[in-house]
Amino acid sequence: MGSWWSKTVSDPAQYATPVSLNKTSDLRPTIDRCRRYDYVIVGGGCVLASRLTEDPMCTVLLLEAGESHEGNLLAQVPLGWGQILNTKANWNHHTIAQQHLNGQEIFFPRGRLLGGCSSINAYVYHRCAPEDFDAWEKAGARGWGYSEMEKYFLKSEHYLPHAEFPEVDRSQHGEAGPIWSSHGVVASCGKLGIPYTQDMNTREGTLGVARVVSAVDPKGNRSSAATGYLNPAVLSRPNLTVAVGAIVEKILTAGSSDKEGSDDKEGIEGGLRAAGVVLGSKTTADKYCVAADREILLCAGVVGTPQLLLLSGVGPREEIEKHGIPLVHELPAHMAAGALNFRAKTGAPTWDYLMRPLGGAVALAKWLYTGFGTPLAAQGAQLVFFLRSDDASTPPEAVKDMTTGSGAPDIEILVAPLFILNNGVMIPSNTGITFPSSTGTVTLRSAHPWDAPLIDPNYGADENDLAVVAKAARLAMRIARTEPLASQLDLPADSKDETTYFWPGDANPDTSRPNPQISDHDLKRWIKRNAATPWHSTSSARMGASPATSAVDHELKVHGIGRLRIVDASVFPMQVSGHPCAVVIAVAERAADLIKAAREPQIRHREGRKWAQSGTER
Ligand SMILES: Cc1cc2nc3c(=O)[nH]c(=O)nc-3n(C[C@H](O)[C@H](O)[C@H](O)COP(=O)(O)OP(=O)(O)OC[C@H]3O[C@@H](n4cnc5c(N)ncnc54)[C@H](O)[C@@H]3O)c2cc1C
């Protein structure tokens, strides 16, 4: 069994069937002997596990490579996220050397525990811009426009009203969903003609400066996909098995790719379809398999999902055959990973005392005693600016508009008294491009499923991205020199010393004076040396109408393979202009409805047969 307090299981012998190692290359004949479930969910998938097991007749197995979130204090304390990145709850990836960013190998964490990244992230709760979803729909993701997605934002959210935010329109927020959203503690606001908004999550859009909304519950705990959807009541359902420490190595298929992919149960003799998975565990050298009577639901995230598809022979022929993997089905190379995001150093009062033993212990004691409202339950990034680079308030340099519409931001500036960069450095503000044009790839390092894949976001490949980030950095520097922030910072008139930690924060961003001033060229040079990412990668197996340009259709079914859907940030047709976690959860809520709707005709068929049989018996 898993941990003593948990309803999860960790011994594969308890939920799967052992398979002989030398047979894992071709398990098609043995799949019928594997332990069976209606749905097998790989990775994240907490929303699906919870929603699908609402039907007691439906059996679900969730396979997570990492451990349970239960009992993990750092996953529970919201501000523990900076520390949890240094534990085994993080896959701890790095990108390959980024050729447009001085060869940097950029830290690329991903959650490795129940709830995935939602259990380790910076818990900013953001719906992004409504236009983003309308652009998805235009790109072939039929049914995923904002008016449809809003239903699922409302279904998944539990908004906690706050007396300081009386203007928030409660009708635009969910009141009973599994994920809590709440406003943080007071922060100051810049005065550069940027509109202030009480609520960054409305159908009217997200532009302006706002107090960050956090996924934190009324007791001050992190609210994640795991805490919200895999609560004790859900975990005790007899039709749900949640396995931890289960590393899925391969998707098993049946049928032939000569025929159309089939997703109906009766189509067993028909086209190519997902039939089961092979899995391993760090606790045993044995391999195991499980079979799915209905569907395999792939929720392994922007890195794990394309890696598993490639390991299973699904993807670009060249990439698969290079590693000696038999090709099962060919998809074109349309995988992309990577938001391009950089930081600006401005020098500021920080919460770094929280990182010191005494300060941390006192803060932890306060959190344990009071929870909500204490520093460890507060948002690390308190204030957020969502802006467009063509706003009058931004520096004048011209850049290409890559956004989804006039209400969608391409610049985000987070003002944080503490921020974690590349594993441990603290900075006061983080500026970034929300809508990069550079895209990259996730490919295999080897055919060994436990080897980390090669992640190449190709940051900065498009010069326009660098120009937008330079603009954002200059704006962040201006905000720092504007009251009320300016008087809290120790800013020299100007500095040209690029060797200090606080450059270009110490430089004067004002381009209207002849001298001294920082040039765009200087800013871009600094960005290339210091670029980071807030880890919002999406679209590595994107949704679209055509198999030539996408991996899944508008119902998230993998093109050409029956009974296989992908439900994670990989399927976003394009980047969203903000933080993707709330969007992933809403996508999963909608996917659950699509899966249930596909199941209904079969249930009616089964019940019809039962009724006919009992009629005959009578
Ligand atoms: C440090 C950090 C901070 C972030 N901050 C924010 C934020 O503040 N707000 C926000 O909106 N977004 C934030 N994000 C991004 C956001 O959390 C993710 O985009 C989102 O959660 C992705 O969800 P996902 O379901 O696509 O994949 P993931 O959350 O990555 O889930 C994938 C799961 O699959 C499991 N898995 C992978 N491969 C296998 C396998 N072979 N077998 C079994 N299991 C497997 C993984 O262990 C993981 O649990 C942050 C991300 C990071 C890393």
mmCIF file of C-alpha atoms in Angstrom, residues 216-399:
data_model
loop_
_atom_site.group_PDB
_atom_site.id
_atom_site.type_symbol
_atom_site.label_atom_id
_atom_site.label_comp_id
_atom_site.label_asym_id
_atom_site.label_seq_id
_atom_site.Cartn_x
_atom_site.Cartn_y
_atom_site.Cartn_z
ATOM 1 C CA VAL A 216 -5.349 29.340 -1.653
ATOM 2 C CA ASP A 217 -8.190 28.020 0.509
ATOM 3 C CA PRO A 218 -9.761 29.829 3.515
ATOM 4 C CA LYS A 219 -7.463 27.933 5.899
ATOM 5 C CA GLY A 220 -4.366 29.195 4.071
ATOM 6 C CA ASN A 221 -3.548 25.909 2.277
ATOM 7 C CA ARG A 222 -2.589 25.548 -1.376
ATOM 8 C CA SER A 223 -5.616 24.612 -3.480
ATOM 9 C CA SER A 224 -4.396 22.254 -6.213
ATOM 10 C CA ALA A 225 -5.925 19.797 -8.650
ATOM 11 C CA ALA A 226 -5.012 17.116 -6.105
ATOM 12 C CA THR A 227 -6.480 18.794 -2.984
ATOM 13 C CA GLY A 228 -9.569 19.954 -4.874
ATOM 14 C CA TYR A 229 -10.438 16.903 -6.918
ATOM 15 C CA LEU A 230 -8.815 14.024 -5.003
ATOM 16 C CA ASN A 231 -10.218 14.887 -1.598
ATOM 17 C CA PRO A 232 -10.688 12.060 0.948
ATOM 18 C CA ALA A 233 -14.292 11.419 -0.157
ATOM 19 C CA VAL A 234 -13.214 10.963 -3.789
ATOM 20 C CA LEU A 235 -10.207 8.835 -2.821
ATOM 21 C CA SER A 236 -12.456 6.444 -0.903
ATOM 22 C CA ARG A 237 -14.635 5.663 -3.930
ATOM 23 C CA PRO A 238 -14.383 1.901 -4.553
ATOM 24 C CA ASN A 239 -14.353 2.465 -8.333
ATOM 25 C CA LEU A 240 -11.206 4.666 -8.193
ATOM 26 C CA THR A 241 -7.651 3.347 -7.806
ATOM 27 C CA VAL A 242 -4.910 5.950 -7.461
ATOM 28 C CA ALA A 243 -1.431 4.499 -7.931
ATOM 29 C CA VAL A 244 1.707 6.491 -7.067
ATOM 30 C CA GLY A 245 5.283 5.726 -8.056
ATOM 31 C CA ALA A 246 3.955 4.273 -11.335
ATOM 32 C CA ILE A 247 6.018 5.387 -14.322
ATOM 33 C CA VAL A 248 4.137 4.699 -17.525
ATOM 34 C CA GLU A 249 6.653 3.625 -20.170
ATOM 35 C CA LYS A 250 4.565 2.875 -23.206
ATOM 36 C CA ILE A 251 1.031 3.015 -24.563
ATOM 37 C CA LEU A 252 -0.019 -0.326 -26.004
ATOM 38 C CA THR A 253 -2.103 -0.333 -29.148
ATOM 39 C CA ALA A 254 -4.272 -2.891 -30.884
ATOM 40 C CA GLY A 255 -5.837 -3.036 -34.330
ATOM 41 C CA SER A 256 -4.399 -1.814 -37.557
ATOM 42 C CA SER A 257 -3.554 1.675 -38.753
ATOM 43 C CA ASP A 258 -4.852 0.688 -42.207
ATOM 44 C CA LYS A 259 -8.378 1.189 -40.882
ATOM 45 C CA GLU A 260 -9.774 4.358 -39.333
ATOM 46 C CA GLY A 261 -9.081 4.753 -35.591
ATOM 47 C CA SER A 262 -11.977 3.387 -33.598
ATOM 48 C CA ASP A 263 -13.234 4.469 -30.200
ATOM 49 C CA ASP A 264 -16.302 2.353 -29.736
ATOM 50 C CA LYS A 265 -16.054 -0.792 -27.679
ATOM 51 C CA GLU A 266 -17.591 -2.907 -30.370
ATOM 52 C CA GLY A 267 -14.983 -1.685 -32.860
ATOM 53 C CA ILE A 268 -12.479 -4.076 -31.304
ATOM 54 C CA GLU A 269 -11.636 -5.656 -34.632
ATOM 55 C CA GLY A 270 -11.386 -2.285 -36.298
ATOM 56 C CA GLY A 271 -8.809 0.480 -36.570
ATOM 57 C CA LEU A 272 -5.783 1.308 -34.515
ATOM 58 C CA ARG A 273 -6.662 2.034 -30.915
ATOM 59 C CA ALA A 274 -5.005 2.427 -27.518
ATOM 60 C CA ALA A 275 -5.565 -0.703 -25.464
ATOM 61 C CA GLY A 276 -3.380 -0.458 -22.351
ATOM 62 C CA VAL A 277 -0.100 0.735 -20.890
ATOM 63 C CA VAL A 278 3.148 -0.780 -19.654
ATOM 64 C CA LEU A 279 4.472 0.653 -16.425
ATOM 65 C CA GLY A 280 7.465 0.378 -14.149
ATOM 66 C CA SER A 281 8.159 1.434 -10.602
ATOM 67 C CA LYS A 282 11.305 2.453 -8.742
ATOM 68 C CA THR A 283 10.445 -0.145 -6.059
ATOM 69 C CA THR A 284 10.722 -3.164 -8.382
ATOM 70 C CA ALA A 285 12.574 -4.169 -11.535
ATOM 71 C CA ASP A 286 9.428 -5.921 -12.835
ATOM 72 C CA LYS A 287 7.191 -4.444 -15.512
ATOM 73 C CA TYR A 288 3.417 -4.433 -15.343
ATOM 74 C CA CYS A 289 0.531 -3.779 -17.665
ATOM 75 C CA VAL A 290 -3.064 -2.627 -17.385
ATOM 76 C CA ALA A 291 -5.769 -2.497 -20.043
ATOM 77 C CA ALA A 292 -8.507 0.074 -20.663
ATOM 78 C CA ASP A 293 -11.928 -1.039 -21.840
ATOM 79 C CA ARG A 294 -12.951 2.506 -22.712
ATOM 80 C CA GLU A 295 -10.049 4.929 -23.087
ATOM 81 C CA ILE A 296 -6.501 5.810 -22.160
ATOM 82 C CA LEU A 297 -6.371 9.445 -21.002
ATOM 83 C CA LEU A 298 -2.920 10.949 -21.332
ATOM 84 C CA CYS A 299 -2.316 13.756 -18.808
ATOM 85 C CA ALA A 300 1.474 13.616 -18.430
ATOM 86 C CA GLY A 301 1.992 17.336 -19.153
ATOM 87 C CA VAL A 302 3.844 19.336 -21.807
ATOM 88 C CA VAL A 303 7.018 17.279 -21.384
ATOM 89 C CA GLY A 304 5.729 13.835 -20.333
ATOM 90 C CA THR A 305 2.953 13.606 -22.924
ATOM 91 C CA PRO A 306 5.071 14.068 -26.079
ATOM 92 C CA GLN A 307 7.784 11.876 -24.567
ATOM 93 C CA LEU A 308 5.339 9.034 -23.952
ATOM 94 C CA LEU A 309 3.798 9.370 -27.408
ATOM 95 C CA LEU A 310 7.252 9.115 -28.997
ATOM 96 C CA LEU A 311 8.228 6.152 -26.794
ATOM 97 C CA SER A 312 5.018 4.496 -27.974
ATOM 98 C CA GLY A 313 5.887 5.034 -31.618
ATOM 99 C CA VAL A 314 3.481 7.932 -32.166
ATOM 100 C CA GLY A 315 4.970 11.035 -33.730
ATOM 101 C CA PRO A 316 7.392 12.051 -36.474
ATOM 102 C CA ARG A 317 8.801 8.955 -38.195
ATOM 103 C CA GLU A 318 12.381 10.207 -38.262
ATOM 104 C CA GLU A 319 12.484 10.970 -34.539
ATOM 105 C CA ILE A 320 10.994 7.572 -33.633
ATOM 106 C CA GLU A 321 13.085 5.404 -35.928
ATOM 107 C CA LYS A 322 16.284 7.187 -34.858
ATOM 108 C CA HIS A 323 15.867 5.479 -31.475
ATOM 109 C CA GLY A 324 14.994 2.058 -32.875
ATOM 110 C CA ILE A 325 11.371 2.301 -31.745
ATOM 111 C CA PRO A 326 8.864 0.602 -34.050
ATOM 112 C CA LEU A 327 6.686 3.220 -35.738
ATOM 113 C CA VAL A 328 3.013 2.770 -34.859
ATOM 114 C CA HIS A 329 1.506 5.910 -36.265
ATOM 115 C CA GLU A 330 3.036 8.954 -37.897
ATOM 116 C CA LEU A 331 2.323 12.519 -36.828
ATOM 117 C CA PRO A 332 4.114 15.572 -38.165
ATOM 118 C CA ALA A 333 6.594 17.473 -35.991
ATOM 119 C CA HIS A 334 4.349 20.123 -34.493
ATOM 120 C CA MET A 335 5.437 19.853 -30.882
ATOM 121 C CA ALA A 336 6.297 23.096 -29.203
ATOM 122 C CA ALA A 337 7.340 23.929 -25.702
ATOM 123 C CA GLY A 338 7.962 27.268 -24.319
ATOM 124 C CA ALA A 339 6.788 30.614 -23.206
ATOM 125 C CA LEU A 340 9.586 33.125 -23.460
ATOM 126 C CA ASN A 341 9.854 34.961 -20.161
ATOM 127 C CA PHE A 342 12.628 36.974 -18.603
ATOM 128 C CA ARG A 343 13.228 38.899 -15.429
ATOM 129 C CA ALA A 344 14.222 42.440 -14.511
ATOM 130 C CA LYS A 345 16.224 43.128 -11.354
ATOM 131 C CA THR A 346 15.146 46.291 -9.666
ATOM 132 C CA GLY A 347 16.437 45.840 -6.123
ATOM 133 C CA ALA A 348 13.724 45.949 -3.467
ATOM 134 C CA PRO A 349 12.809 45.046 0.101
ATOM 135 C CA THR A 350 12.408 41.270 -0.037
ATOM 136 C CA TRP A 351 10.936 38.537 2.047
ATOM 137 C CA ASP A 352 14.278 36.803 2.107
ATOM 138 C CA TYR A 353 14.045 36.575 5.905
ATOM 139 C CA LEU A 354 11.583 33.763 5.214
ATOM 140 C CA MET A 355 14.475 31.784 3.747
ATOM 141 C CA ARG A 356 16.550 32.127 6.953
ATOM 142 C CA PRO A 357 16.075 29.413 9.615
ATOM 143 C CA LEU A 358 14.653 31.662 12.359
ATOM 144 C CA GLY A 359 12.475 33.777 10.038
ATOM 145 C CA GLY A 360 11.221 30.660 8.288
ATOM 146 C CA ALA A 361 10.450 28.874 11.582
ATOM 147 C CA VAL A 362 8.498 31.851 12.971
ATOM 148 C CA ALA A 363 6.547 32.185 9.694
ATOM 149 C CA LEU A 364 5.798 28.455 9.702
ATOM 150 C CA ALA A 365 4.575 28.617 13.283
ATOM 151 C CA LYS A 366 2.274 31.527 12.325
ATOM 152 C CA TRP A 367 0.983 29.588 9.336
ATOM 153 C CA LEU A 368 0.326 26.456 11.413
ATOM 154 C CA TYR A 369 -1.514 28.553 14.007
ATOM 155 C CA THR A 370 -3.466 30.974 11.804
ATOM 156 C CA GLY A 371 -3.120 29.868 8.148
ATOM 157 C CA PHE A 372 -4.864 32.390 5.893
ATOM 158 C CA GLY A 373 -3.458 35.925 5.967
ATOM 159 C CA THR A 374 0.047 34.963 7.180
ATOM 160 C CA PRO A 375 3.136 35.457 4.943
ATOM 161 C CA LEU A 376 3.435 31.773 3.990
ATOM 162 C CA ALA A 377 -0.150 31.773 2.712
ATOM 163 C CA ALA A 378 0.321 35.055 0.842
ATOM 164 C CA GLN A 379 1.082 35.324 -2.836
ATOM 165 C CA GLY A 380 4.809 35.601 -3.563
ATOM 166 C CA ALA A 381 3.946 37.854 -6.500
ATOM 167 C CA GLN A 382 1.556 40.382 -5.023
ATOM 168 C CA LEU A 383 0.915 42.762 -7.870
ATOM 169 C CA VAL A 384 0.562 41.965 -11.531
ATOM 170 C CA PHE A 385 0.513 44.215 -14.598
ATOM 171 C CA PHE A 386 -1.033 42.797 -17.771
ATOM 172 C CA LEU A 387 -0.304 45.202 -20.614
ATOM 173 C CA ARG A 388 -0.124 45.470 -24.357
ATOM 174 C CA SER A 389 3.045 46.638 -25.999
ATOM 175 C CA ASP A 390 0.988 49.139 -28.021
ATOM 176 C CA ASP A 391 -0.408 50.786 -24.838
ATOM 177 C CA ALA A 392 0.428 54.468 -24.430
ATOM 178 C CA SER A 393 1.922 53.595 -21.026
ATOM 179 C CA THR A 394 4.620 51.341 -22.488
ATOM 180 C CA PRO A 395 7.914 52.499 -24.045
ATOM 181 C CA PRO A 396 7.476 53.596 -27.674
ATOM 182 C CA GLU A 397 9.632 51.020 -29.555
ATOM 183 C CA ALA A 398 7.517 49.294 -32.232
ATOM 184 C CA VAL A 399 7.037 45.525 -32.023
#
